[in-house]
PDB file of C-alpha atoms in Angstrom:
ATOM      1  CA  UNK F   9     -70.226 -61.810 144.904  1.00 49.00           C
ATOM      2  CA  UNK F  10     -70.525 -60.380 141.382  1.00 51.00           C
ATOM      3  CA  UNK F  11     -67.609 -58.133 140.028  1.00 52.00           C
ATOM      4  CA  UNK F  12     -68.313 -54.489 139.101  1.00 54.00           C
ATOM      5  CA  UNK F  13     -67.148 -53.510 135.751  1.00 52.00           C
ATOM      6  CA  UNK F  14     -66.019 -50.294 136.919  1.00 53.00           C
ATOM      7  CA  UNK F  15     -63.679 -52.209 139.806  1.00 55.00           C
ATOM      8  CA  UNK F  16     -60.250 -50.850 140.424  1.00 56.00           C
ATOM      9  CA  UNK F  17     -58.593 -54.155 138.251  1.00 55.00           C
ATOM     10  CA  UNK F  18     -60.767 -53.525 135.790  1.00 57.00           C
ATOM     11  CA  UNK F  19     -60.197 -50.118 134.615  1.00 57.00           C
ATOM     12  CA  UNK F  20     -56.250 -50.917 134.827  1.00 57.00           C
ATOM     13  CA  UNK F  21     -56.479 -53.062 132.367  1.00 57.00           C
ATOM     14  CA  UNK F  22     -59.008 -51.677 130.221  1.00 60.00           C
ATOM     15  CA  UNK F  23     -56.371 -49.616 129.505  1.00 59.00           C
ATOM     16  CA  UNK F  24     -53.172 -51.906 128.850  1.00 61.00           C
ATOM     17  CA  UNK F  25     -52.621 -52.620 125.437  1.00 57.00           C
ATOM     18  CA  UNK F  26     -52.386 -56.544 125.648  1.00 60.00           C
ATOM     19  CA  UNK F  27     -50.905 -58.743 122.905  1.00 63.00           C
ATOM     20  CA  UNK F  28     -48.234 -57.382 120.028  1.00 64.00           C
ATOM     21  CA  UNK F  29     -49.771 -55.109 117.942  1.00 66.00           C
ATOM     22  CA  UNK F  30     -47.415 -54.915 116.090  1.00 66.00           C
ATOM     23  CA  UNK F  31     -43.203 -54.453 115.676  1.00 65.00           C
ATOM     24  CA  UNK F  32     -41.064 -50.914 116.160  1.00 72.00           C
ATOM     25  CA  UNK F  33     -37.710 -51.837 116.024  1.00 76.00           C
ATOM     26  CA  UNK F  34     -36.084 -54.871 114.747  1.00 70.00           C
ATOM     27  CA  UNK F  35     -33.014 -56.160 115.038  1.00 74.00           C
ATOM     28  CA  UNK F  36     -30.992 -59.054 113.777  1.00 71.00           C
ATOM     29  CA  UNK F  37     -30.315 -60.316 116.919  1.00 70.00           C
ATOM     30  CA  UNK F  38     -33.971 -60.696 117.917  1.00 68.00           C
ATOM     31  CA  UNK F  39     -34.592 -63.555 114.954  1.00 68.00           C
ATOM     32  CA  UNK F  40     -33.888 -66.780 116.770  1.00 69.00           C
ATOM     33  CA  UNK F  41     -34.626 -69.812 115.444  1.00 65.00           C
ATOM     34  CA  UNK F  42     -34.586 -73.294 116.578  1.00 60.00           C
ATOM     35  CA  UNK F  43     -31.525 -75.420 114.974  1.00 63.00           C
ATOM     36  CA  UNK F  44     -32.571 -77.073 111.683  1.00 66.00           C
ATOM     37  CA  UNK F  45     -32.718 -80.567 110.708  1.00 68.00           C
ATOM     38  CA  UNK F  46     -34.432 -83.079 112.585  1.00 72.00           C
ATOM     39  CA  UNK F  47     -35.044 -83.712 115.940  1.00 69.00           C
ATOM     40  CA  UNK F  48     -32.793 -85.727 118.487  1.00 71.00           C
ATOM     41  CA  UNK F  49     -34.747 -87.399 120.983  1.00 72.00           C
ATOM     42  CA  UNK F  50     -32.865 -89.216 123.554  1.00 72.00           C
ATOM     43  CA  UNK F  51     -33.304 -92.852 123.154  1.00 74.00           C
ATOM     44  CA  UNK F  52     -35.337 -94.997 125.237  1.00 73.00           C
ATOM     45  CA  UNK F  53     -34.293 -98.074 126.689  1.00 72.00           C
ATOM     46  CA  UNK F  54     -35.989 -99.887 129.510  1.00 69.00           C
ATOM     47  CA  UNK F  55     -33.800-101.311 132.526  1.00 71.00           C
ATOM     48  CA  UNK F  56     -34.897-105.056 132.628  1.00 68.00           C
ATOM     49  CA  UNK F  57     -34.073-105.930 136.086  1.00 73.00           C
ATOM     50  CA  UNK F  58     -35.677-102.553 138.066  1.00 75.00           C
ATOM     51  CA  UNK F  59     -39.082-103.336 136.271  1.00 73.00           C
ATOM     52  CA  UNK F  60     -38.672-107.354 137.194  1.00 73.00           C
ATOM     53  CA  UNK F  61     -38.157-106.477 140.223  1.00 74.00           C
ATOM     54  CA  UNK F  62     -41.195-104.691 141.072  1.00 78.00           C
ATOM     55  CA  UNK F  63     -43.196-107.082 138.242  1.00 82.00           C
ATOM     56  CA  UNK F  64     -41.741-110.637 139.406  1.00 81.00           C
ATOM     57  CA  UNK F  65     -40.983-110.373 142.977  1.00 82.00           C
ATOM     58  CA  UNK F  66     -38.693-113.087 145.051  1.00 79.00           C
ATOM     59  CA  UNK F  67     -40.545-115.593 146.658  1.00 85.00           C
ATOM     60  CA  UNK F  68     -39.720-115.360 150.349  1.00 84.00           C
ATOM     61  CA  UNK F  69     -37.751-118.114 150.102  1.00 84.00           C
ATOM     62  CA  UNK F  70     -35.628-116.684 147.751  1.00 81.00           C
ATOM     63  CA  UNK F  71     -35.189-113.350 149.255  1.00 82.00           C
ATOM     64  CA  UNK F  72     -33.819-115.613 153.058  1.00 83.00           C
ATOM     65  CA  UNK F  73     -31.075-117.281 150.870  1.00 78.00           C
ATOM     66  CA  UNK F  74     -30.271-113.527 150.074  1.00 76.00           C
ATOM     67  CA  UNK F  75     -29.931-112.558 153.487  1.00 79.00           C
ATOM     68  CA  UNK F  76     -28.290-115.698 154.781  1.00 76.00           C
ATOM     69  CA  UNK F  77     -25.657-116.933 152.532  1.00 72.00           C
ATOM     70  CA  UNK F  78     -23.198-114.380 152.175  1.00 74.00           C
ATOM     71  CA  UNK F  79     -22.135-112.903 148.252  1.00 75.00           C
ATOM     72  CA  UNK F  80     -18.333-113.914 148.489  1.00 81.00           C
ATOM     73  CA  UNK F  81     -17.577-117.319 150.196  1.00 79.00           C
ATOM     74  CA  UNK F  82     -14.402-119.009 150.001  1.00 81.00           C
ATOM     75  CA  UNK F  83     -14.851-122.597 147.998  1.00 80.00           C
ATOM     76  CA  UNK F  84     -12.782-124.370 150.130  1.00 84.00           C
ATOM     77  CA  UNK F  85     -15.294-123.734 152.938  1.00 81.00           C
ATOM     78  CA  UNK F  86     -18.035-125.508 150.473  1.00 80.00           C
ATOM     79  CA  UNK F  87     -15.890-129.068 150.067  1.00 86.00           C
ATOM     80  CA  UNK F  88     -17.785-131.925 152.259  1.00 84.00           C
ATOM     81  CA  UNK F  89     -14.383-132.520 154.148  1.00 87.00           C
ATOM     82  CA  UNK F  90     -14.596-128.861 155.391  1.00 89.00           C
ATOM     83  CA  UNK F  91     -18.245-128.925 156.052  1.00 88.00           C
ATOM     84  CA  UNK F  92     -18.066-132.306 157.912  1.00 90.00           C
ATOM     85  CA  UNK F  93     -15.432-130.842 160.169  1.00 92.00           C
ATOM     86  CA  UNK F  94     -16.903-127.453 160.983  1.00 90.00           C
ATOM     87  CA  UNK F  95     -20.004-128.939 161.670  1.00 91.00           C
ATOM     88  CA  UNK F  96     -18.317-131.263 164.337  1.00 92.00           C
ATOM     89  CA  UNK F  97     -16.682-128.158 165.750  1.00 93.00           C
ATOM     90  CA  UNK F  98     -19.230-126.456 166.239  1.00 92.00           C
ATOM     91  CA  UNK F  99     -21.856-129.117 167.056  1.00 91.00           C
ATOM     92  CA  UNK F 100     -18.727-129.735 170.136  1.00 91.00           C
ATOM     93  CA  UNK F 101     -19.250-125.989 170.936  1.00 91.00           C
ATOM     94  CA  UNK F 102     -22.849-125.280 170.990  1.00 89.00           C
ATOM     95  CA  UNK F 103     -22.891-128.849 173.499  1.00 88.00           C
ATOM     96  CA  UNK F 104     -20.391-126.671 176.339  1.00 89.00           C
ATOM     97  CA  UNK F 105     -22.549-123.940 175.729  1.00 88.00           C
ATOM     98  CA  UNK F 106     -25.580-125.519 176.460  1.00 86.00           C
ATOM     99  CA  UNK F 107     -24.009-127.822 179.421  1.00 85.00           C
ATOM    100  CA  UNK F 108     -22.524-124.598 180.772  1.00 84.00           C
ATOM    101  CA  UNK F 109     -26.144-123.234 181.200  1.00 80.00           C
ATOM    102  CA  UNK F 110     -27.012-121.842 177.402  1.00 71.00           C
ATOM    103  CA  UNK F 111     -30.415-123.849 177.615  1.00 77.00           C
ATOM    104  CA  UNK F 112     -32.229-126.054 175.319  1.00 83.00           C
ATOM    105  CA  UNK F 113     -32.120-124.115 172.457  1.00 87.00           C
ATOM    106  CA  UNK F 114     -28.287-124.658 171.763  1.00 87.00           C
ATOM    107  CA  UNK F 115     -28.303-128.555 172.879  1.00 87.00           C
ATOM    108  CA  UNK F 116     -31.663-128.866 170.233  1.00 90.00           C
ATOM    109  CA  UNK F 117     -28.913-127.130 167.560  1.00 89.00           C
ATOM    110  CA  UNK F 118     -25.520-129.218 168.572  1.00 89.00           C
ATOM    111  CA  UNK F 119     -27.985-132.312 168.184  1.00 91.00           C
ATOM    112  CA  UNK F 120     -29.390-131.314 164.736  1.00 92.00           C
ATOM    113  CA  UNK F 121     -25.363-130.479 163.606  1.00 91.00           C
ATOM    114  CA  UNK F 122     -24.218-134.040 164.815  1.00 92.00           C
ATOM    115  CA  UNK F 123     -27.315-135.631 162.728  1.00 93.00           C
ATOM    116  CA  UNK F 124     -25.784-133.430 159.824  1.00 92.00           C
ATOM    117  CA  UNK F 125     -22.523-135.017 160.453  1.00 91.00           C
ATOM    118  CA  UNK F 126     -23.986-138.682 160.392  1.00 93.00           C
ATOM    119  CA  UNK F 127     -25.683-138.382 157.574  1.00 92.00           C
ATOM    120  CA  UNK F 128     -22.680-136.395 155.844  1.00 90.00           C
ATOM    121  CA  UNK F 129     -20.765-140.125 156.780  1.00 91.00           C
ATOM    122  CA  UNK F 130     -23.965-142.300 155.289  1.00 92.00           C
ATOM    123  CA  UNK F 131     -23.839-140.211 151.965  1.00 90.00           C
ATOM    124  CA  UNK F 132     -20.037-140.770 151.537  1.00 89.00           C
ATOM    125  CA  UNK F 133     -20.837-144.657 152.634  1.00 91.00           C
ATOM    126  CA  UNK F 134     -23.458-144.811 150.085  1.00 92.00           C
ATOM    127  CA  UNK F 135     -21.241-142.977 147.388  1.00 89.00           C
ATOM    128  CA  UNK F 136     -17.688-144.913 147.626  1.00 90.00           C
ATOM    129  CA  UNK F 137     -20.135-147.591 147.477  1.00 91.00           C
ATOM    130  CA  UNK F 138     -21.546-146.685 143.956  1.00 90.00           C
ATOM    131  CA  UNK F 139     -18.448-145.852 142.597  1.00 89.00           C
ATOM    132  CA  UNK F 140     -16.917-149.584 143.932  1.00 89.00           C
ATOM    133  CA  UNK F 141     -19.442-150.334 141.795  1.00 75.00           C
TER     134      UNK F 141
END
């Protein structure tokens, strides 16, 4: 489809005067400039840890210890006397649970806590032991 020189848009603007020509009236007020001196720019400073975290992603590993060990935990709870005695707890527990019809699953886990607690007495053993000397 060509375009017609004589179109309708065409002889609208044929006749608009485009571009300043030139100035009429001038007033103070219509000189603006841009402030002097140099140039601020605002300063640039790359956040290390959002780009490491896209660049050097957690291993999976690392990103399950995130999820399962919880940001605040009491020390106390971390002491091998503590430990030793919640695992008994709830090695006891997850044993009624399983006799009282919880399945395999939870008499496989009360197993694998009272093997914690063994070796939890070996490793105290073996230590008093070094320190006897």
């Amino acid at each position: 489809m060509a375009i017609c020189p004589t179109s309708r848009a065409t002889r609208h603007f044929r006749d608009a005067d485009l571009g300043v020509a030139g100035i009429h009236r001038w007033r103070v007020e219509d000189e603006v400039h841009l402030p002097g001196g140099p140039a601020s720019a605002p300063g640039f400073l790359p956040q290390e840890r959002p780009l490491d975290a896209v660049l050097r992603r957690d291993t999976l590993d690392e990103r399950l210890v995130d999820h399962m060990v919880p940001a605040q935990i009491d020390p106390e709870l971390l002491s091998p006397p503590v430990m030793t005695r919640t695992r008994e707890t709830l090695a006891g527990k997850l044993a009624l649970a399983a006799d009282a019809g919880g399945g395999s699953t939870l008499d496989h886990a009360a197993m694998l806590l009272q093997e914690e607690v063994l070796l939890d007495e070996d490793v105290r053993a073996a230590l008093s032991a070094l320190l006897k000397g």
